Short mmCIF file of C-alpha atoms in Angstrom, two decimals:
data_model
loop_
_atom_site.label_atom_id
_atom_site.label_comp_id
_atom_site.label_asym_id
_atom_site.label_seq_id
_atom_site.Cartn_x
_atom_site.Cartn_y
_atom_site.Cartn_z
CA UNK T 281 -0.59 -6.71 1.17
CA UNK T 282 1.55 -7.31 -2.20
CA UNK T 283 1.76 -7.95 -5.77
CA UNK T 284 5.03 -8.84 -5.68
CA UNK T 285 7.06 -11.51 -3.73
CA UNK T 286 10.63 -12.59 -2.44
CA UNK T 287 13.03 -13.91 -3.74
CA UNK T 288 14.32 -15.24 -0.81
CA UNK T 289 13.01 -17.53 1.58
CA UNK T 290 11.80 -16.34 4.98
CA UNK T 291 14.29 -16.77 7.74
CA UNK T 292 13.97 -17.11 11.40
CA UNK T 293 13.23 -14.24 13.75
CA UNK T 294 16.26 -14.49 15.11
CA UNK T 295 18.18 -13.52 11.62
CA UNK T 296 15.90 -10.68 10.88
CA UNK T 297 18.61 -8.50 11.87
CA UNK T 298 20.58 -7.82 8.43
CA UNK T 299 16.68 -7.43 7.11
CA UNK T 300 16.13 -4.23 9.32
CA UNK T 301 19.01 -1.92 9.11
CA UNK T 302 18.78 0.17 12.14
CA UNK T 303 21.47 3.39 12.80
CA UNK T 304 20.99 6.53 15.03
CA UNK T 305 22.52 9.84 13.15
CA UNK T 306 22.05 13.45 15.12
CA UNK T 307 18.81 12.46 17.10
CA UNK T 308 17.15 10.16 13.88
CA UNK T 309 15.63 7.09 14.08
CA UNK T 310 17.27 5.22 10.47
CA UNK T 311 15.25 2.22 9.36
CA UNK T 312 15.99 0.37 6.40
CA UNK T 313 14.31 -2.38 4.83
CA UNK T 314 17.45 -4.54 3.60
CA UNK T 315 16.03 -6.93 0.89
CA UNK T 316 16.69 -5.48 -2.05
CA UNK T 317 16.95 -8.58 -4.26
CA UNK T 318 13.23 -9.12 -2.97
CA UNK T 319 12.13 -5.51 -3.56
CA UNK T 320 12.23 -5.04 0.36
CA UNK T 321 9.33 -7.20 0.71
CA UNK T 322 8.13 -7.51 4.23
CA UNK T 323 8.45 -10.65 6.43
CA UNK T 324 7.01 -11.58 9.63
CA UNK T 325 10.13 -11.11 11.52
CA UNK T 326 10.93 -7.91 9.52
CA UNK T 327 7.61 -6.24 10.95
CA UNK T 328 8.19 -7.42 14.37
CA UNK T 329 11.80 -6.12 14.19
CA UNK T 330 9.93 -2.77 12.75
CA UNK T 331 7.43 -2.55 15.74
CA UNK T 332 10.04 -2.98 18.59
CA UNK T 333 12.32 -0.41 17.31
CA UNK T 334 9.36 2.07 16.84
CA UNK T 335 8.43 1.23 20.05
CA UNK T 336 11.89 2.06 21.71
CA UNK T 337 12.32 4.83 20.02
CA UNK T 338 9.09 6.47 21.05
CA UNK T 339 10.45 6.28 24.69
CA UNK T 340 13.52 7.79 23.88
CA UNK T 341 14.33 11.55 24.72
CA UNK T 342 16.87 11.62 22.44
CA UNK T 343 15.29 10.13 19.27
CA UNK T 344 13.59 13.66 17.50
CA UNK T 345 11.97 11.88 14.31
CA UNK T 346 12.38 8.36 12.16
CA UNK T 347 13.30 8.07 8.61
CA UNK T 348 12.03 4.94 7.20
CA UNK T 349 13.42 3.41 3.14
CA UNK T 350 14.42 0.77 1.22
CA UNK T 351 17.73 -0.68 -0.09
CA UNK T 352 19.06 -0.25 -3.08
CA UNK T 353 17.05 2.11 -6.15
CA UNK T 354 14.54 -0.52 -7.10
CA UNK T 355 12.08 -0.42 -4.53
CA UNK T 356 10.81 0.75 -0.77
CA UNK T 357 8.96 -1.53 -0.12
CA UNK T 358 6.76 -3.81 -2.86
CA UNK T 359 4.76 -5.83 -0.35
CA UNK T 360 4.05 -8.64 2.37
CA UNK T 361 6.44 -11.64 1.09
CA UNK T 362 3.64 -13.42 -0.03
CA UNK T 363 4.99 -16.64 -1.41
CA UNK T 364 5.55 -17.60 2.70
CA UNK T 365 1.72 -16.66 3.61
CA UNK T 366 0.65 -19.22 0.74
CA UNK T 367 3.23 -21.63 2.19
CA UNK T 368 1.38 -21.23 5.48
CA UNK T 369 -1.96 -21.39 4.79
CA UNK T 370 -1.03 -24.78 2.75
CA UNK T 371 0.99 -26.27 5.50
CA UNK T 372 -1.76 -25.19 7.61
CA UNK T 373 0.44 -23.23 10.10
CA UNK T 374 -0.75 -19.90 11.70
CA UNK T 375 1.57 -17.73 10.14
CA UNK T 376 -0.58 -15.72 7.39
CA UNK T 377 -3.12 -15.56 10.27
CA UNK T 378 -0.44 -13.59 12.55
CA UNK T 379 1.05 -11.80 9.62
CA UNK T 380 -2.03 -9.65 9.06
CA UNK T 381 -2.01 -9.05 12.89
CA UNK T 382 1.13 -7.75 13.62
CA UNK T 383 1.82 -6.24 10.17
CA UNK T 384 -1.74 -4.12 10.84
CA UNK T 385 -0.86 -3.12 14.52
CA UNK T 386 2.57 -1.57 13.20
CA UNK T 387 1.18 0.04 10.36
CA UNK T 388 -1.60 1.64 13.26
CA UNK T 389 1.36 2.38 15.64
CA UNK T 390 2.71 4.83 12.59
CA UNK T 391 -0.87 6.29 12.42
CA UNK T 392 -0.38 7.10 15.66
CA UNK T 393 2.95 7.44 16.52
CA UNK T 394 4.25 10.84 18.73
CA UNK T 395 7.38 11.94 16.87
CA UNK T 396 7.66 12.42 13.10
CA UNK T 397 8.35 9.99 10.68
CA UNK T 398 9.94 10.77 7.23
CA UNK T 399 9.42 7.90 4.57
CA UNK T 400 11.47 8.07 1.34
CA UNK T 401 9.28 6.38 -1.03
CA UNK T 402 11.93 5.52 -3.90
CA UNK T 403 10.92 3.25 -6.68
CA UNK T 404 8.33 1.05 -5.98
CA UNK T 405 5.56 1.25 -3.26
CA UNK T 406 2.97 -0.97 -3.30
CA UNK T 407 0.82 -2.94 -0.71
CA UNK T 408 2.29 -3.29 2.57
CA UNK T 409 4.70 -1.10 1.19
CA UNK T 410 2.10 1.80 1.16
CA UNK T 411 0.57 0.62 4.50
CA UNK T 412 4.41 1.59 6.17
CA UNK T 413 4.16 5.13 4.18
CA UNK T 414 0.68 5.99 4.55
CA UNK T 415 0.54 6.88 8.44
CA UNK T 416 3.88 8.90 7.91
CA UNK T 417 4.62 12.53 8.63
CA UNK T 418 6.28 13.38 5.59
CA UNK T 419 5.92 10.98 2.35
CA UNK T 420 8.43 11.87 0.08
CA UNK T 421 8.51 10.78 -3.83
CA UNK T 422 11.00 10.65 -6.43
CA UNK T 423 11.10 10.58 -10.36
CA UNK T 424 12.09 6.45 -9.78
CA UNK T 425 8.45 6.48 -7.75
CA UNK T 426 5.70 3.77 -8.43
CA UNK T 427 2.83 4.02 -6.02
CA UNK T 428 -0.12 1.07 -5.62
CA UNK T 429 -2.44 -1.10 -4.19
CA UNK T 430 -2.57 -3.77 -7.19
CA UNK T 431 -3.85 -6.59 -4.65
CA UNK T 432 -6.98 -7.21 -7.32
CA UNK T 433 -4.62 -8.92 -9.49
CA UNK T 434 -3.08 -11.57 -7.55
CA UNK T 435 -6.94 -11.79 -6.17
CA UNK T 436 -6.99 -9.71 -3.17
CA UNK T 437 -8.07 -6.87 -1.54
CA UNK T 438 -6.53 -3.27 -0.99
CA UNK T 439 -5.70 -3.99 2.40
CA UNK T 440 -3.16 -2.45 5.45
CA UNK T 441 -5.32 0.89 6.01
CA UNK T 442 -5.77 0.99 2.03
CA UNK T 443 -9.94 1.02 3.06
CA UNK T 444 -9.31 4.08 5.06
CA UNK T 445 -6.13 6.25 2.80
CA UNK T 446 -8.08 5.10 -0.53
CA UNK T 447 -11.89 5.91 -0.16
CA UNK T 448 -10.57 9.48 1.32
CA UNK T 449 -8.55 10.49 -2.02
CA UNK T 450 -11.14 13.18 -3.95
CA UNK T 451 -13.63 12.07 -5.86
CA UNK T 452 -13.60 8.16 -7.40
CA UNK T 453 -9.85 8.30 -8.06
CA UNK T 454 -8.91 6.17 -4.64
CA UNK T 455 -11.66 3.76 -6.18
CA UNK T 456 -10.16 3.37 -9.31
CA UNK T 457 -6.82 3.12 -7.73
CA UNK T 458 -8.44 -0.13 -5.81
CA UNK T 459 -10.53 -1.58 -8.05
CA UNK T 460 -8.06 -1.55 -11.22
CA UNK T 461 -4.90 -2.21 -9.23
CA UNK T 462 -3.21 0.98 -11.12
CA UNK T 463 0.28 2.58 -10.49
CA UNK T 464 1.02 6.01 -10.22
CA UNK T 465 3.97 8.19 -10.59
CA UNK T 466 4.83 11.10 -8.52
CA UNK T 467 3.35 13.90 -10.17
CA UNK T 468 -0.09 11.88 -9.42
CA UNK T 469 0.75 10.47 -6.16
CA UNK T 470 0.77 13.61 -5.12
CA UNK T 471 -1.96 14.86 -6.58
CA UNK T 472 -4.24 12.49 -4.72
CA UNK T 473 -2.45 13.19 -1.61
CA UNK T 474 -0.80 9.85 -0.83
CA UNK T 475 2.47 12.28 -0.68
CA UNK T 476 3.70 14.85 0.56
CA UNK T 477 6.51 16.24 -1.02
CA UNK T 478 9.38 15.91 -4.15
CA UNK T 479 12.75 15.51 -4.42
CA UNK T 480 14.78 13.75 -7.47
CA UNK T 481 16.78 10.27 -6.40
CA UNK T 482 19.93 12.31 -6.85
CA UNK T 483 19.33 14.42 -4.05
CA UNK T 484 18.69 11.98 -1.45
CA UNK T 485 22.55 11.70 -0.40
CA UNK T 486 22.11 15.58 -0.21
CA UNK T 487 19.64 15.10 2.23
CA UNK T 488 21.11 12.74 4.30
CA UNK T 489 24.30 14.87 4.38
CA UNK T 490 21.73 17.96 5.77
CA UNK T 491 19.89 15.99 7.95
CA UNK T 492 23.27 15.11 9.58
CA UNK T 493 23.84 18.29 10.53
CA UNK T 494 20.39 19.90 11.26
CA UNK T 495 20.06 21.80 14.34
CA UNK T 496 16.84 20.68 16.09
CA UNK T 497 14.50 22.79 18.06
CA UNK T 498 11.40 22.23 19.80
CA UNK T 499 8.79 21.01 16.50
CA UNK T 500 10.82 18.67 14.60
CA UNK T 501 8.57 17.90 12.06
CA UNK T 502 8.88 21.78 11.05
CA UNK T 503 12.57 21.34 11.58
CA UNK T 504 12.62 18.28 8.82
CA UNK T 505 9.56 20.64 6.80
CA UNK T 506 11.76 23.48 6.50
CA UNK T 507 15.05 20.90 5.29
CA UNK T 508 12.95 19.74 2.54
CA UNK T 509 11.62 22.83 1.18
CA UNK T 510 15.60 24.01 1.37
CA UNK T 511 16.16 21.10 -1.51
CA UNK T 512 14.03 22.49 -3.50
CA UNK T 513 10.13 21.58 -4.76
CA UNK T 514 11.13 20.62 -8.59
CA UNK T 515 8.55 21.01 -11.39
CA UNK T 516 6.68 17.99 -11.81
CA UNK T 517 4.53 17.65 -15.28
CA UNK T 518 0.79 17.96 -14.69
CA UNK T 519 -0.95 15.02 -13.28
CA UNK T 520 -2.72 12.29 -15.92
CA UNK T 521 -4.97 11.79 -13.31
CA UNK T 522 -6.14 15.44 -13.48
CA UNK T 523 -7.58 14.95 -17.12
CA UNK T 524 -8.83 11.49 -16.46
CA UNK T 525 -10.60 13.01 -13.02
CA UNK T 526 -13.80 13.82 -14.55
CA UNK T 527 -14.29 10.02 -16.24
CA UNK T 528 -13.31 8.31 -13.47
CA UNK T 529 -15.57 10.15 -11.37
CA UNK T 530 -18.40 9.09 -13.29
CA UNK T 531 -17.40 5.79 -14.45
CA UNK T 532 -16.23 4.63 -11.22
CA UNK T 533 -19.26 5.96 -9.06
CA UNK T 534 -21.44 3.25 -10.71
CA UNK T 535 -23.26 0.50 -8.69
CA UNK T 536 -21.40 -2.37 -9.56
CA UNK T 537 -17.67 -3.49 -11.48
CA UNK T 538 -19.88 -5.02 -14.01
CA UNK T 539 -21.62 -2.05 -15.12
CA UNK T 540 -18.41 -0.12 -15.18
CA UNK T 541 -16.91 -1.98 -17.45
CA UNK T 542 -19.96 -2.35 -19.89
CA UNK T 543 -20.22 1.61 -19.34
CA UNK T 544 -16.15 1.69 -20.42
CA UNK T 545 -17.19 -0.31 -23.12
CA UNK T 546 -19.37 2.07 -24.79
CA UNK T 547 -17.38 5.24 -24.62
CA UNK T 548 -16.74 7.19 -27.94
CA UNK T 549 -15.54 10.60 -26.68
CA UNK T 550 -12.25 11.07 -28.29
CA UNK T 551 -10.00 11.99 -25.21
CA UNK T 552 -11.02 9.31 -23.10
CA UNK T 553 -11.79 6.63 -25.45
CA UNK T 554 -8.18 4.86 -25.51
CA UNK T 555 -8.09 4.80 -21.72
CA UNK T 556 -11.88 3.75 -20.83
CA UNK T 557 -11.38 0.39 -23.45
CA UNK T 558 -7.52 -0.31 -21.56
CA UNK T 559 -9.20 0.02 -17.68
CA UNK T 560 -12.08 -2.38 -19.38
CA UNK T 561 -9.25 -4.62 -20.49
CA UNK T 562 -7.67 -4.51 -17.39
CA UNK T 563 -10.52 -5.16 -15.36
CA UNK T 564 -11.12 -8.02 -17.55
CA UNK T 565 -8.19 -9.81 -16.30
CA UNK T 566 -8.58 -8.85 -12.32
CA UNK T 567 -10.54 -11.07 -10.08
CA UNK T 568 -14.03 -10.75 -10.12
CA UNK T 569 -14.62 -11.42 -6.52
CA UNK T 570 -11.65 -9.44 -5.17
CA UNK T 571 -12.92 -6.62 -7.01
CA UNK T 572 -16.56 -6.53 -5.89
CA UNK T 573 -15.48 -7.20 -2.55
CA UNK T 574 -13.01 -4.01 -2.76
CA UNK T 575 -15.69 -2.12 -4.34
CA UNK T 576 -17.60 -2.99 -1.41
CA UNK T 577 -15.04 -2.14 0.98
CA UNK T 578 -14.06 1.01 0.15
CA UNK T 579 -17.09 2.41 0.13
CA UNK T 580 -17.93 0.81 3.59
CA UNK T 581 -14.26 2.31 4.86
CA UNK T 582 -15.34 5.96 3.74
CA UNK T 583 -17.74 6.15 6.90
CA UNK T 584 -15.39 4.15 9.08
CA UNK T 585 -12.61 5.20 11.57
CA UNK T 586 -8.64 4.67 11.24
CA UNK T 587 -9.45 1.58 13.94
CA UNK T 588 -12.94 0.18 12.51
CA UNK T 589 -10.76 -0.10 8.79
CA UNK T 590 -8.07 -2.09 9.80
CA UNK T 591 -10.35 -4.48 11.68
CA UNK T 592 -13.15 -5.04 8.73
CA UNK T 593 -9.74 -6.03 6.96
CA UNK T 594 -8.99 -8.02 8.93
CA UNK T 595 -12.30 -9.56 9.25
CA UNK T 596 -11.85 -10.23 5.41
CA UNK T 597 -8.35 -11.69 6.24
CA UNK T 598 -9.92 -14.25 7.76
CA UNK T 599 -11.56 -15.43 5.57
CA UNK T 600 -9.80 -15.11 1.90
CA UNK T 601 -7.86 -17.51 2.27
CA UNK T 602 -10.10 -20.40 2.16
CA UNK T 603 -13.16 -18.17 0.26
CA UNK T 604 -11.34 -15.86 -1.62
CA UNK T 605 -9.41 -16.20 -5.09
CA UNK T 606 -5.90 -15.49 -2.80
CA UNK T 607 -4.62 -18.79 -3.12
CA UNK T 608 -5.81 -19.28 -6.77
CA UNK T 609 -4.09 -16.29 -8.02
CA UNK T 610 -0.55 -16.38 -6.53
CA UNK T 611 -0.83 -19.96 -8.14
CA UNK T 612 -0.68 -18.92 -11.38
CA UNK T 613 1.25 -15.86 -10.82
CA UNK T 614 3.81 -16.92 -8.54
CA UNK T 615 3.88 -20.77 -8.00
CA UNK T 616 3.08 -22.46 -11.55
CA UNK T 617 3.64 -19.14 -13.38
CA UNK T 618 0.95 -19.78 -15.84
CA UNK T 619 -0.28 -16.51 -15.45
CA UNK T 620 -3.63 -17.83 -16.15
CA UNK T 621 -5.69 -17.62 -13.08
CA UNK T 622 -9.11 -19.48 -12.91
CA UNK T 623 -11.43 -17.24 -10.73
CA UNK T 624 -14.08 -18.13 -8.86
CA UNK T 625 -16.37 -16.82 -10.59
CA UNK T 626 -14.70 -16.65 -13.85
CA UNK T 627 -16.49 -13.49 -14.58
CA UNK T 628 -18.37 -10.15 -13.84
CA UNK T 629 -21.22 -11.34 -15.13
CA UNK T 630 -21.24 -14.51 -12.40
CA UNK T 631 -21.00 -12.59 -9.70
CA UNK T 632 -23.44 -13.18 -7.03
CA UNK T 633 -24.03 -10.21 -5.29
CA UNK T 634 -25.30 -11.94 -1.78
CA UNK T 635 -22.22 -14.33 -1.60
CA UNK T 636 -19.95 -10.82 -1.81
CA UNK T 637 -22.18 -9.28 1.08
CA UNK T 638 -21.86 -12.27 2.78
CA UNK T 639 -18.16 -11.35 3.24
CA UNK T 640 -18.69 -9.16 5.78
CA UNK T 641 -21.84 -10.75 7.17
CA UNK T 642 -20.88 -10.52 11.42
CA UNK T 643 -18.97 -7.14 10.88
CA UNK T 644 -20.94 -3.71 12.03
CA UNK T 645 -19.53 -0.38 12.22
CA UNK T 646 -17.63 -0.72 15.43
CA UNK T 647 -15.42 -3.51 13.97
CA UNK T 648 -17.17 -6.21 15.56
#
């Protein structure tokens, strides 16, 4: 879903229009997510606008590929708009309920979807942000790049396909990503393989100006492939993550959060020291619940198809907001702006390991 939330209020569906930039140019699909003073932050009737022009575009001859980004240099996309779920669920409307459902089926229909689709993943990507990327074709980063899932802090769950993209990085790294609610630059982004290829901010009118004018034959996606690697792959520095690999492969393979963070706690080798007592820290301050849940999760959604992810999501969906630490946590982050959220339970050591199985008590492996 989000970290992060609008600035604006939601509008009707009817006014969605300015919020969803669409253009055709030389046989490409243009979408644009056109709330920049929001960080592009996806609404209800942005999504909806999203899924219908996906969907005429796939029946169109003359559409050869999509090309999805954000407005502006801040951001692509840095979430759901969450301030207007917690409006709903406290009005007691149906919106958050549909929200998940719709916002899930389009980020499926890009799983899926027959013609290629190009995102530009400028400046910040996080949440639903990376559930729009992460079924794309082509995932492109620049230097301005932030990649995460950092639902843990506002007490959520990595959620939008995050059970299926994160569990499948190598090693514990997509559990770590989860669990802590950590960004990532480039260089590491794609190291992990959440993307695909480079290219520095100042090159992206370049490629617009090429893509104008490329000549399309019959595999577009090698058409769009072979533009790209005409740009150039710059030299990225080496990946943090690459040196941290072999700690958070054994740190973050333990049973529980608890006893990584008491295992983070001991740590006295040198090179890692600094980082394993800042992800204790950090972990400190996340919910408990919505990280033993995610732990949980992600580990479930390494056995489970594309399909069977998205729905034990949204099994949890349907239940966080009144059981999870959802409401609680955009509270103090977002409403009050106390930034001092009271879990439930305040700590690792309160967790009660049956009431976070009992989460996805009535779900089995076909997403029942």
């Amino acid at each position: 879903m989000t970290a992060q939330v609008s600035s604006q209020a939601s509008g009707p569906i009817e006014a969605v229009a300015h919020e969803v930039l669409v253009e055709v140019r030389n046989h490409v699909g243009h979408l644009t997510l056109n709330r920049p003073a929001g960080l592009n932050a996806l609404t209800l009737g942005m999504v909806r606008s999203l899924q219908q022009q996906l969907d005429t575009w796939a029946l169109d001859p003359q559409i050869r590929a999509v090309v999805l980004r954000g407005a502006g240099d801040k951001a692509f996309c840095a979430g759901g708009d969450i301030r207007s779920l917690y409006d709903s669920h406290k009005q007691g409307d149906s919106l958050h309920q549909d929200f998940f459902v719709e916002e899930y089926a389009l980020d499926l229909t890009i799983h899926h979807y027959r013609k290629p689709i190009l995102a530009l993943m400028d400046g910040f990507v996080l949440g639903g942000g990376m559930g729009l990327v992460q079924g794309a074709d082509l995932r492109v980063v620049t230097e301005r790049s932030r990649l995460g899932m950092p639902e843990v802090a506002i007490g959520y769950f990595p959620d939008v396909g995050g059970s299926y993209f994160l569990p499948r990085i190598p090693g514990e790294l997509g559990i770590y990503l989860g669990v802590s609610g950590v960004q990532i630059r480039a260089a590491d982004a794609l190291y992990c393989g959440l993307a695909d290829w480079y290219l520095e901010s100042d090159k992206l009118d370049r490629f617009d100006e090429r893509l104008d004018r490329l000549e399309w034959h019959d595999t577009p996606l090698k058409d769009l492939q072979g533009l790209l690697a005409k740009l150039g792959m710059q030299q990225l520095p080496a990946p943090p993550l690459a040196d941290l690999r072999p700690a958070v492969d054994h740190f973050f393979a333990l049973a529980d959060v608890p006893s990584m963070v008491e295992q983070l706690r001991l740590v006295t080798v040198a090179n890692s020291h600094e980082w394993a007592l800042k992800t204790a820290d950090l972990l400190e301050t996340r919910s408990p619940l919505a990280m033993a849940v995610t732990l949980e999760m992600l580990r479930r959604g390494r056995l489970l198809s594309l399909e069977d992810c998205f729905a034990l999501e949204l099994h949890l969906d349907r239940q966080w907001f009144d059981r999870g630490d959802l409401i609680e946590g955009v509270r103090a982050l977002l409403i009050d702006k106390d930034k001092n959220p009271r879990w439930n339970p305040p700590t690792l050591e309160a967790l009660d390991k049956r009431h976070v199985a009992s989460f996805f008590d009535g779900f089995d492996d076909h997403g029942n």
